[in-house]
CSV table of C-alpha atoms in Angstrom, one decimal:
chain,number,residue,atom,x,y,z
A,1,UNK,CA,30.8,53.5,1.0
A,2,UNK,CA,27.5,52.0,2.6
A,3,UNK,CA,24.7,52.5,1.1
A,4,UNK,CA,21.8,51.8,3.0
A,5,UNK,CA,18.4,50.6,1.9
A,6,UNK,CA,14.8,51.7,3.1
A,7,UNK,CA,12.5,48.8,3.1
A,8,UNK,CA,8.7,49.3,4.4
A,9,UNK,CA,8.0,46.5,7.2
A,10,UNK,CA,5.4,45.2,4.9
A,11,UNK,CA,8.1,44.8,2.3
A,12,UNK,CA,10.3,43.7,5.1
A,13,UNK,CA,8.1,40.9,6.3
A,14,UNK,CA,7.7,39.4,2.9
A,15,UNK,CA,11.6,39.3,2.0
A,16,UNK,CA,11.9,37.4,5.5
A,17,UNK,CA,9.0,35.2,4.8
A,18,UNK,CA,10.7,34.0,1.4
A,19,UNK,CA,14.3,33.4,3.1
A,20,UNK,CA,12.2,31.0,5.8
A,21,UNK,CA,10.7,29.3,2.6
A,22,UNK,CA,13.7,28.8,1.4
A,23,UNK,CA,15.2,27.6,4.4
A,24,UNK,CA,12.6,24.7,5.5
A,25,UNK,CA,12.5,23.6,1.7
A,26,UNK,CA,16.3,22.8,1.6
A,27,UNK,CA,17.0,22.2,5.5
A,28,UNK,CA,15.7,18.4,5.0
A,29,UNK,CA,16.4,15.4,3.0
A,30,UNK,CA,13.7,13.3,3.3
A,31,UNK,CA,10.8,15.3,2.5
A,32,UNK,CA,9.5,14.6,-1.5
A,33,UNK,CA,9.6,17.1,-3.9
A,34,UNK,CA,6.3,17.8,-5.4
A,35,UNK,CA,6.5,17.5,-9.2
A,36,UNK,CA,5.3,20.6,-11.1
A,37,UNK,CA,2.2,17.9,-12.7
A,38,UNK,CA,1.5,17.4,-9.1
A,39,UNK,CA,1.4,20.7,-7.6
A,40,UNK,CA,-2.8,21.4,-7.7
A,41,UNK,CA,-3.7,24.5,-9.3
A,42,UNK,CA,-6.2,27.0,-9.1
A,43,UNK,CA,-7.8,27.7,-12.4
A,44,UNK,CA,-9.6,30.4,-10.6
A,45,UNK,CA,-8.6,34.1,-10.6
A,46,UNK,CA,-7.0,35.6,-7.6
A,47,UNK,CA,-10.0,37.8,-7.4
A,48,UNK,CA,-12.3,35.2,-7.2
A,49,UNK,CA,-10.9,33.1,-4.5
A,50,UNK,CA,-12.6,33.1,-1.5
A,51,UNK,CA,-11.1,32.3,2.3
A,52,UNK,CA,-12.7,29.0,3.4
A,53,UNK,CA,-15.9,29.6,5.8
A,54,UNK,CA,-14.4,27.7,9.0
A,55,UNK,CA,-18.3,26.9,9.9
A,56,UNK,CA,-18.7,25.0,6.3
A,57,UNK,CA,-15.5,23.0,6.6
A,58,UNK,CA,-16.6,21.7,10.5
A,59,UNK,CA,-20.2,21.0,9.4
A,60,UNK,CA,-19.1,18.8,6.0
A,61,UNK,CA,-17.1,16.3,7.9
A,62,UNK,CA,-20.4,15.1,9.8
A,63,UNK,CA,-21.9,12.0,7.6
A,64,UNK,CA,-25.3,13.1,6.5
A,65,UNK,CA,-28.5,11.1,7.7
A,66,UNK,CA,-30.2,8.9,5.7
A,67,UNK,CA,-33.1,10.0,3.8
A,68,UNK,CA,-35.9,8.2,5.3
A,69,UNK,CA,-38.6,7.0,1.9
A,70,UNK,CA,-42.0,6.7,2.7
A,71,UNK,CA,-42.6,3.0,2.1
A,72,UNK,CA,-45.8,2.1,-0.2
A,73,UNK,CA,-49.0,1.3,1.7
A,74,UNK,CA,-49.7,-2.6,0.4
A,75,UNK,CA,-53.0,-3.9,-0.8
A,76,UNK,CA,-54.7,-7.4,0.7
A,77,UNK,CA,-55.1,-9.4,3.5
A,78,UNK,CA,-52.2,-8.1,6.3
A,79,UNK,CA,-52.0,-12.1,7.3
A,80,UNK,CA,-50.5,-12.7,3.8
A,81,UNK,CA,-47.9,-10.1,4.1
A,82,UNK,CA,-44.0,-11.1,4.3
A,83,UNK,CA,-40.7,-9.8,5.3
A,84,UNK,CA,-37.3,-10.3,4.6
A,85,UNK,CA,-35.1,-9.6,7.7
A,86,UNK,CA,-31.0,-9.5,7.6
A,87,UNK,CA,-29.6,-10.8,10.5
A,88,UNK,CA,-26.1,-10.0,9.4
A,89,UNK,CA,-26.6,-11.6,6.3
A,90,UNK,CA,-28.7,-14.2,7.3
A,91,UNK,CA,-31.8,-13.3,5.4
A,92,UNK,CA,-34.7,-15.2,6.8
A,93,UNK,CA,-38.2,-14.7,5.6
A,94,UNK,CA,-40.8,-14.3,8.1
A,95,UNK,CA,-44.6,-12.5,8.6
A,96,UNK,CA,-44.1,-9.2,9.8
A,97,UNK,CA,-45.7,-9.7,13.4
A,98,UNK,CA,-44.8,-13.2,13.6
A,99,UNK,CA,-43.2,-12.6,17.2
A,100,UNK,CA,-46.4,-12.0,18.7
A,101,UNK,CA,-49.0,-13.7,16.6
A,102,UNK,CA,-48.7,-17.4,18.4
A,103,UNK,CA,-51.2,-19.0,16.2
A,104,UNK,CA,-48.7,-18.7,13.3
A,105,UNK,CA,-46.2,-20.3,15.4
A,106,UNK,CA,-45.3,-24.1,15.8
A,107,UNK,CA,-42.5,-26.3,17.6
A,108,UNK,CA,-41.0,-29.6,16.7
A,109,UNK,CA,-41.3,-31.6,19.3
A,110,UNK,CA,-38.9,-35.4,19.3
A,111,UNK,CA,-40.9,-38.3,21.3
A,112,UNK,CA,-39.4,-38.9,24.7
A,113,UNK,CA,-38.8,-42.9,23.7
A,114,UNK,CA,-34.8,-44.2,23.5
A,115,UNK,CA,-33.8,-45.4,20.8
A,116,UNK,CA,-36.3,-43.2,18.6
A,117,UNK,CA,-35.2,-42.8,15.1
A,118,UNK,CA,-34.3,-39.8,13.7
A,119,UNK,CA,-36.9,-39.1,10.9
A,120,UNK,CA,-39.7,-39.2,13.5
A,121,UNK,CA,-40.9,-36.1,15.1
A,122,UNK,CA,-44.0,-33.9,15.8
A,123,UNK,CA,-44.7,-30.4,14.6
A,124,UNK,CA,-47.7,-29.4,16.6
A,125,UNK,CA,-49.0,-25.9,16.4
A,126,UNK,CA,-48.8,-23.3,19.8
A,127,UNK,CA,-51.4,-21.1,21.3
A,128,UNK,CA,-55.4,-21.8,21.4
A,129,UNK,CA,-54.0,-25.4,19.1
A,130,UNK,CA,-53.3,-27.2,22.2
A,131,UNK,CA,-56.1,-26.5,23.8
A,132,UNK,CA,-57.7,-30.2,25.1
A,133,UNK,CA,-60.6,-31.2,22.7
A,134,UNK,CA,-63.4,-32.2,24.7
A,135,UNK,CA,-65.5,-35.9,25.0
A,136,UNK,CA,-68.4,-36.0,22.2
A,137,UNK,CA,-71.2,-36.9,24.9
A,138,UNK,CA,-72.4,-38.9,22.3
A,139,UNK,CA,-70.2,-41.3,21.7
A,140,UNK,CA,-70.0,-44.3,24.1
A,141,UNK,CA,-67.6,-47.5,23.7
A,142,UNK,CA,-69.0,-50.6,23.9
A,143,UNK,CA,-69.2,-52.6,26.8
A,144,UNK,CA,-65.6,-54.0,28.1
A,145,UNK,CA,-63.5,-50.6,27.1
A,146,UNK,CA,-63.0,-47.6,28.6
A,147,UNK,CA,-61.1,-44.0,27.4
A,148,UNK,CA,-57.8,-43.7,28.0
A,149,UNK,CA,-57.6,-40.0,29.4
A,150,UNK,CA,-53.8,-39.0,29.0
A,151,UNK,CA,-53.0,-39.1,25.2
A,152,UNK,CA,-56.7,-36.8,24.9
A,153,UNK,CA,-59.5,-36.6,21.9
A,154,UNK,CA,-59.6,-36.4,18.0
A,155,UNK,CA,-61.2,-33.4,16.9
A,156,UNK,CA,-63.9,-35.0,17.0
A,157,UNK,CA,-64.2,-35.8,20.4
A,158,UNK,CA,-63.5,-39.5,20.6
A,159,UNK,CA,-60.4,-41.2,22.7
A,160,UNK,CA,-57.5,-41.7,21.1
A,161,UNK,CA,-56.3,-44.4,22.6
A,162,UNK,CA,-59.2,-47.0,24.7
A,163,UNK,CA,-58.3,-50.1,26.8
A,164,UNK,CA,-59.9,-53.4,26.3
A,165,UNK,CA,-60.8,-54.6,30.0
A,166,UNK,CA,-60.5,-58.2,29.0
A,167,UNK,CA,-57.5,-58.7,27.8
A,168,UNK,CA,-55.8,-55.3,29.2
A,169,UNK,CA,-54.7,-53.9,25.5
A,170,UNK,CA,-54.4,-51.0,24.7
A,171,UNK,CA,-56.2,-49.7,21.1
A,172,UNK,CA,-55.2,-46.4,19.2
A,173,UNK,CA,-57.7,-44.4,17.1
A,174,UNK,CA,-57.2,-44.5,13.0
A,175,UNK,CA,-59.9,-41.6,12.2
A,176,UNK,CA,-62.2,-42.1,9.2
A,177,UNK,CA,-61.1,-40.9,6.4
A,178,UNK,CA,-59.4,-41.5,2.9
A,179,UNK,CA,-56.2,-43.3,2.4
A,180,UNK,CA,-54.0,-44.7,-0.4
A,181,UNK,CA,-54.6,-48.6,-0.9
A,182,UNK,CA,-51.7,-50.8,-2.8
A,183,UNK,CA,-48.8,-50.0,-5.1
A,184,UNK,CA,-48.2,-48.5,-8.7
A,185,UNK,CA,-45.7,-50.5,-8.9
A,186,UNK,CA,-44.3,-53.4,-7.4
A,187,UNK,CA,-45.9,-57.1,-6.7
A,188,UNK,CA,-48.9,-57.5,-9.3
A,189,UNK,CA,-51.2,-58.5,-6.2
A,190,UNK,CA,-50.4,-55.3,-4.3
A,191,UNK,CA,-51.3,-53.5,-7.8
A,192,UNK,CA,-53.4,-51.5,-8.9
A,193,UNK,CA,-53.3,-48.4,-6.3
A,194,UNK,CA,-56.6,-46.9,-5.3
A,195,UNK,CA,-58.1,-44.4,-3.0
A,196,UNK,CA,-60.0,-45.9,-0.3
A,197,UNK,CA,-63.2,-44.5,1.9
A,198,UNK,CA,-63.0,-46.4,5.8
A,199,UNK,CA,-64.9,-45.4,8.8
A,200,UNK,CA,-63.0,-45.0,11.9
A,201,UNK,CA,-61.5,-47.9,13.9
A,202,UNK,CA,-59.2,-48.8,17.1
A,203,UNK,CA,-56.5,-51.1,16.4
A,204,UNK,CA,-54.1,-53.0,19.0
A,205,UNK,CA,-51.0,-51.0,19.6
A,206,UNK,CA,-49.3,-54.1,19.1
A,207,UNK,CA,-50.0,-58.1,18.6
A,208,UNK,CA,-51.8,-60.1,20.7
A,209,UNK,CA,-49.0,-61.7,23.4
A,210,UNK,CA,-48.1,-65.3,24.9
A,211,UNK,CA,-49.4,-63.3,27.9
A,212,UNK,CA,-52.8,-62.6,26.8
A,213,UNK,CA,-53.4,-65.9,24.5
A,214,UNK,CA,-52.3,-68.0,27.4
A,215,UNK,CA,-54.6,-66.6,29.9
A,216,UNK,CA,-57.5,-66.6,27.1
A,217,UNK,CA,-56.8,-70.1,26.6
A,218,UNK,CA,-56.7,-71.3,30.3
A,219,UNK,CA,-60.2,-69.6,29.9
A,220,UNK,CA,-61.4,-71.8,27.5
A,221,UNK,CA,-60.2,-74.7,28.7
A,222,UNK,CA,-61.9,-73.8,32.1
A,223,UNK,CA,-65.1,-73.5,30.3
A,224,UNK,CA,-65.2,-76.8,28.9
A,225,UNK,CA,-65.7,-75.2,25.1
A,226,UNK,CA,-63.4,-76.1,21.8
A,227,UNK,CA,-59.9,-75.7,23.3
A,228,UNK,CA,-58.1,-73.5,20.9
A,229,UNK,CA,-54.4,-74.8,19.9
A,230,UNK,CA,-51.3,-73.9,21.9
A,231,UNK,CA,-49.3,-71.3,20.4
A,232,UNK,CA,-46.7,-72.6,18.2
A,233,UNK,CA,-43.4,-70.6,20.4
A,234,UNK,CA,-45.1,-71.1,23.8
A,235,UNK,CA,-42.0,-71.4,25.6
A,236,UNK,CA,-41.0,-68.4,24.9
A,237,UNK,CA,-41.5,-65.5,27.6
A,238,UNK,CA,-45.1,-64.1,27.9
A,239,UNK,CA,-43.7,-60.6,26.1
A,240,UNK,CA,-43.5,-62.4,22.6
A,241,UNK,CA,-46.1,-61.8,20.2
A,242,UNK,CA,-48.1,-65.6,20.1
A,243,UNK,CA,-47.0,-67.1,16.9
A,244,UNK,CA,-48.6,-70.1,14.9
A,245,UNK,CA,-51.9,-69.3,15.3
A,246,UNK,CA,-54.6,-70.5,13.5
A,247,UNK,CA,-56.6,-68.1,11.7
A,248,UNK,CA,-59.6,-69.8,13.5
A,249,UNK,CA,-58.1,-69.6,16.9
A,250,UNK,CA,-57.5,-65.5,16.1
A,251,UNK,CA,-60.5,-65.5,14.9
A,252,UNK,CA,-61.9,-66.8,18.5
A,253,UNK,CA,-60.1,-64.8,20.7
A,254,UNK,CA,-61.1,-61.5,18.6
A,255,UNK,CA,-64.5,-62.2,19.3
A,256,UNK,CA,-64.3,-63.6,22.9
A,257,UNK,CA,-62.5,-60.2,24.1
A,258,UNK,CA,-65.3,-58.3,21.7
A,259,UNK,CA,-63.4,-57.3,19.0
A,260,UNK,CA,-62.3,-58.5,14.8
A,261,UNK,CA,-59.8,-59.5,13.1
A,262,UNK,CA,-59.0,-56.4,10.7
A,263,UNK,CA,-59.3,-56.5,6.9
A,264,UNK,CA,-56.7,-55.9,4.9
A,265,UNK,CA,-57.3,-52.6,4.0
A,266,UNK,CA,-57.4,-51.3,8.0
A,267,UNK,CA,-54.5,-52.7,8.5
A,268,UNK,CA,-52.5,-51.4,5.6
A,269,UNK,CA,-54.1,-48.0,6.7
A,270,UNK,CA,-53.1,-48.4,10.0
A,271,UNK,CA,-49.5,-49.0,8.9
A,272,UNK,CA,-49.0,-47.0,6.0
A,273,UNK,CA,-51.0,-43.5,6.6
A,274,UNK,CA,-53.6,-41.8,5.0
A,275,UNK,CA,-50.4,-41.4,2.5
A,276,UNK,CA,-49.2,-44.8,1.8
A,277,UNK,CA,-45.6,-44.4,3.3
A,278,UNK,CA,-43.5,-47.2,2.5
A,279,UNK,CA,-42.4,-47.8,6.1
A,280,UNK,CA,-44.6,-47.3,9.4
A,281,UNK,CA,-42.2,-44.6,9.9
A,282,UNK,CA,-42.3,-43.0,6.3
A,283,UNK,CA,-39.9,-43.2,3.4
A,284,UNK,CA,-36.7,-43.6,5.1
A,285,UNK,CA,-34.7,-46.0,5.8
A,286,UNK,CA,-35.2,-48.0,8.6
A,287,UNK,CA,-33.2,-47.1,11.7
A,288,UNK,CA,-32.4,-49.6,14.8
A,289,UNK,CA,-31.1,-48.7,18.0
A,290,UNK,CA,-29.7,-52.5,17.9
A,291,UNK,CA,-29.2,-54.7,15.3
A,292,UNK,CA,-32.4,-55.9,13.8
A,293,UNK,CA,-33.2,-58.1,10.5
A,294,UNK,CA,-36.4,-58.6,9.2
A,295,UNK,CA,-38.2,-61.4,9.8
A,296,UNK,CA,-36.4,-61.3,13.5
A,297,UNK,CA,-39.1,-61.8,16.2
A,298,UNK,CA,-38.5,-60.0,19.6
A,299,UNK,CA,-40.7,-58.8,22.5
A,300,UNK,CA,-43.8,-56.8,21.4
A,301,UNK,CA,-42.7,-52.6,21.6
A,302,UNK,CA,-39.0,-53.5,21.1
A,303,UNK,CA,-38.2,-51.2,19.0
A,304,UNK,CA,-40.0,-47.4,19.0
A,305,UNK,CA,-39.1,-46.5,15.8
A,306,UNK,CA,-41.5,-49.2,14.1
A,307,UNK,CA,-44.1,-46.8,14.5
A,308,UNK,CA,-47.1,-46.1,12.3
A,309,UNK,CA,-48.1,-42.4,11.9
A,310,UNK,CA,-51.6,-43.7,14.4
A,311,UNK,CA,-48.8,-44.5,16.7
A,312,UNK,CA,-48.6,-48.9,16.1
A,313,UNK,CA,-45.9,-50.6,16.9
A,314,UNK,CA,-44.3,-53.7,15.2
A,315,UNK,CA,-46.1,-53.8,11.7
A,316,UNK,CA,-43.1,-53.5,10.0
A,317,UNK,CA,-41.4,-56.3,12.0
A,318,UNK,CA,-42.3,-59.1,14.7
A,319,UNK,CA,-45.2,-61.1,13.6
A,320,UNK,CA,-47.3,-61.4,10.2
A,321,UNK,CA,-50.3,-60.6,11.0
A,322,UNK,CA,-54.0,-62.4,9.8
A,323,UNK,CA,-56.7,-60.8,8.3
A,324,UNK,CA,-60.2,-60.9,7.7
A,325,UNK,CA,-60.2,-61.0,4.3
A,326,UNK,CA,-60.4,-63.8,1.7
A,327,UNK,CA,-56.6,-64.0,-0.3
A,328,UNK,CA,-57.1,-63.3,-4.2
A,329,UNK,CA,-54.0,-62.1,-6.6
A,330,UNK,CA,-56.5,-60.2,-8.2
A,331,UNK,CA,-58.6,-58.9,-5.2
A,332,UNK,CA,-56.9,-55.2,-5.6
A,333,UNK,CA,-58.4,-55.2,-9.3
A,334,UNK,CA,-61.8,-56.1,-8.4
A,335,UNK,CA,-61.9,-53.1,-5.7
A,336,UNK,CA,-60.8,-50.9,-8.1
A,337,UNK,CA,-64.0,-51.7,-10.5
A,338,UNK,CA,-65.7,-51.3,-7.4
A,339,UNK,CA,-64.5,-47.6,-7.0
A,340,UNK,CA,-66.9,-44.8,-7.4
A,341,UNK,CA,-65.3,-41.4,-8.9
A,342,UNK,CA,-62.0,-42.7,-8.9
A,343,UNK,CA,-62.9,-43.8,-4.6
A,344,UNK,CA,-63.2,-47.2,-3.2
A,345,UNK,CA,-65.9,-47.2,-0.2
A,346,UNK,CA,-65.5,-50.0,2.8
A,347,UNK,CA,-64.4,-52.3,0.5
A,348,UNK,CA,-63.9,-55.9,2.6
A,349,UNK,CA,-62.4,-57.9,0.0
A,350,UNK,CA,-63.9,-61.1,-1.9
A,351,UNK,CA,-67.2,-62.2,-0.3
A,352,UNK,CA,-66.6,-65.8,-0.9
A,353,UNK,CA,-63.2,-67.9,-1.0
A,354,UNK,CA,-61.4,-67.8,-4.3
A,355,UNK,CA,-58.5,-70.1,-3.0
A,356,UNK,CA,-60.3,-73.1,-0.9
A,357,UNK,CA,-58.9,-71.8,3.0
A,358,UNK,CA,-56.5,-69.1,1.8
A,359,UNK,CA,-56.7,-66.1,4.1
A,360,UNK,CA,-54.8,-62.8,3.4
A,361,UNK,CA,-51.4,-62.1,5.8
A,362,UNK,CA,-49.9,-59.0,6.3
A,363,UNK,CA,-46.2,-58.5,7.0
A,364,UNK,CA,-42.9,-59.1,4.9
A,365,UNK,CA,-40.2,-61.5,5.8
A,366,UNK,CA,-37.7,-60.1,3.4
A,367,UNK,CA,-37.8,-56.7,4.3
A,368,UNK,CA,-39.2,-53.5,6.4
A,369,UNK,CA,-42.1,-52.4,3.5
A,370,UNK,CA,-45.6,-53.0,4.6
A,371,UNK,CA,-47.5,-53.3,1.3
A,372,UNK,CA,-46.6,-57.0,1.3
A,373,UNK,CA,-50.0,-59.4,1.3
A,374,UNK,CA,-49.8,-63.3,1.0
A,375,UNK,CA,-52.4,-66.1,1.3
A,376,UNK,CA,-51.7,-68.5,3.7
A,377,UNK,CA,-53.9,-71.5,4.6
A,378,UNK,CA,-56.4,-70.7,7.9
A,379,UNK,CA,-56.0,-74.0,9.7
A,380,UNK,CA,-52.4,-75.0,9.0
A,381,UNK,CA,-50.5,-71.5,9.6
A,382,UNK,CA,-46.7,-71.1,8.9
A,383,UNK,CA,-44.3,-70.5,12.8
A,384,UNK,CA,-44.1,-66.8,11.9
A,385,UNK,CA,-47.7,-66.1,12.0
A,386,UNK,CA,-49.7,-63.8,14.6
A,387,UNK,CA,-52.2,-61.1,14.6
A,388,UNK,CA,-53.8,-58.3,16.6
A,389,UNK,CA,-57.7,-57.5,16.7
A,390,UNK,CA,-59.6,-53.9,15.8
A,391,UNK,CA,-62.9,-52.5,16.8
A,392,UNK,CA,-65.2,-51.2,14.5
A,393,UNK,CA,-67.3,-48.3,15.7
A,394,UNK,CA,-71.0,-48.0,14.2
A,395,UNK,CA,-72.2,-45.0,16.1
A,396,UNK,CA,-72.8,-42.4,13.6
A,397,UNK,CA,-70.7,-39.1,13.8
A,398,UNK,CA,-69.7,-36.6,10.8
A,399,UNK,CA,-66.3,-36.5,9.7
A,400,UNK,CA,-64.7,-32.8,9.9
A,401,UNK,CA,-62.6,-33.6,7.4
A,402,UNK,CA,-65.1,-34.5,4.4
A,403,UNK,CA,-68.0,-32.8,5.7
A,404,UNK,CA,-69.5,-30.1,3.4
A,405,UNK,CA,-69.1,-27.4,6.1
A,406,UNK,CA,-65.0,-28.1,6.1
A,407,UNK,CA,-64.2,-29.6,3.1
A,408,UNK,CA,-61.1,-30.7,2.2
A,409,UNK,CA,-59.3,-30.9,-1.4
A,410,UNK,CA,-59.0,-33.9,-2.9
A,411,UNK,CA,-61.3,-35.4,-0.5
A,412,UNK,CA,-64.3,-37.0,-1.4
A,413,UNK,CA,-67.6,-36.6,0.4
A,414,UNK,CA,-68.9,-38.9,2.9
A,415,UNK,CA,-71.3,-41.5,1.4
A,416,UNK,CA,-74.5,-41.1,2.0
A,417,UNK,CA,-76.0,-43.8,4.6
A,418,UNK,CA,-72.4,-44.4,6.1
A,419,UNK,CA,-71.5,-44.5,9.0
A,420,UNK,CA,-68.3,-42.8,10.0
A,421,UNK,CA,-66.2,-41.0,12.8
């Protein structure tokens, strides 16, 4: 007998919807088997489950915005505010509207010479900076020079580089100023250091030539006068500094072509800084573009990287050079008693001889430092021996630097009655 069941389709669609369950859950082999611990449950109760709103479920994938905070205004000057910029990671520190402010901005600049070494470079400021300076009407060279136009004008107005018609040198500027003066350590006649006040000078880019001494002399001889001593390498070509010369014969042509010899304390100025470098070229060492070894004599200019911050050449090698000044061991001692407020002013050595003939000379044969000094005898000079001449300015101008309407730190002022550029 058949008996035959009444089943709702409600009831009828869930009894099919189990067997289809049951199907897919053992038709396959690979699928994994949920463990009862992993099955999520739903603490709540049936009657409080909601169906999901579709509209919440396509809005919550979207990432939210950032929430934009309302940086602090900051107090002070806006010129001495900074910011630190990521550039992937490569934090860099710089003013906020540095991009556009050129004044801030400044460039490195390497000099155009071969062979330059590499610790010497520029860093010159951009924008209204490089504006040209222009001539102090005022000022007016001596008879015999004349302005070289192309490197420009101090700050102050004046050349900084002249040309001496009689001998056809060229002269840089070394501005007035205060400078560092000897060693705190080292030889006892370099010691004590002190702080010396100069007024501005030109100096010879580099040492008076075979050239220029032989035409001098030919001069002399021509006008029937003392006929000074030939130079002591005068076969060699004209480019070589004149070596073996007298400090009486230097002393001559100085004065013939209008200029001085320089004392001791221009010349160290000259080749140290206002600083006191160890080297023309600072505190590094000494880079060649060819093989070089002190005391080595070559033509004047030879190498570019023995240059002095003023922008002199061969004070670290070539030639040691004469100056003006008496030689005493103890000359750097007496300047220091000298010193006013811890300042030496225009100090020009020992006023009378304190070795019978010795004159100071400026150079080392040993080695590339330039706060070596020796006495050497004025009329019998050693082969190595040379020099190069300065001119002294006396027209009266204020120095930007120590004047009281700039000062500067650690500057003193200008003395009073001085004359200085």
């Amino acid at each position: 007998m058949v008996r035959t069941l009444k089943l709702s389709w409600g009831t009828f669609h869930f009894i099919m919807g189990g067997f289809l369950l049951l199907a897919a859950g053992c038709g396959g082999g690979n699928e994994k088997i949920l463990e009862p611990s992993a099955v999520p449950q739903n603490t709540a109760s049936p009657s409080a489950a909601k169906a999901p709103d579709l509209k919440s479920l396509a809005t919550s994938s979207k990432p939210k915005a950032p929430v934009k905070r309302k940086q602090p205004e900051l107090e002070g000057n806006p010129e001495d505010f900074f910011e630190v910029v990521d550039y992937v990671h490569n934090y860099q520190i710089q003013h906020p509207q540095a991009a556009s402010d050129a004044e801030d901005q400044v460039a490195v600049v390497f000099p155009a010479q071969k062979g330059i070494n590499s610790t010497t470079f520029s860093v010159i400021k951009s924008g209204t900076q490089n504006e040209p300076v222009k001539p102090d009407a005022t000022f007016e060279l001596p008879k015999g020079f004349s302005a070289v136009k192309e490197p420009g004008y101090s700050s102050q107005g004046l050349p900084r580089r002249i040309r001496c018609e009689r001998d056809y040198s060229e002269m840089v500027l070394v501005p007035a100023g205060v400078s560092i003066q000897g060693l705190s350590n080292g030889d006892k006649n370099a010691s004590p250091q002190f702080t010396i006040y100069q007024n501005a000078f030109y100096i010879d880019v580099h040492e008076v030539t075979l050239e220029q001494y032989r035409r001098w002399r030919s001069e002399m001889i021509a006008q029937k006068g003392k006929i000074p001593e030939p130079a002591g390498n005068d076969t060699q070509p004209g480019d070589f500094p004149a070596l073996g010369i007298s400090y009486t014969d230097a002393l001559n042509y100085a004065r013939t072509m209008g200029k001085q010899l320089p004392r001791e304390t221009q010349w160290e100025k000259a080749a140290r800084g206002e600083t006191g470098f160890q080297y023309p070229w600072g505190n590094g060492r000494a880079l060649w573009q060819k093989t070089r070894q002190p005391g080595q004599v070559d033509p004047v200019g030879t190498f570019s990287g023995d240059l002095s911050p003023y922008g002199v050449l061969d004070l670290s090698g070539n030639a040691r050079e004469w100056c003006e000044d008496w030689y005493s061991e103890n000359a750097y001692q007496a300047a220091l008693a000298l010193s006013d407020a811890g300042v030496v002013r225009d100090w020009t050595g020992p006023k009378r001889p304190v070795v019978p003939s010795m004159r100071v000379v400026r150079g080392n044969q040993q080695a590339w430092d330039v706060s070596k000094r020796t006495g050497e005898n004025m009329r019998t000079p050693p082969g190595d021996v040379g020099f190069r001449c300065v001119l002294n300015l006396t027209h009266s101008v204020t120095d930007p630097e120590t004047s009281k309407d700039n000062p500067k730190p650690n500057h003193p002022p200008v003395p009073k009655n001085s004359k200085a550029f």
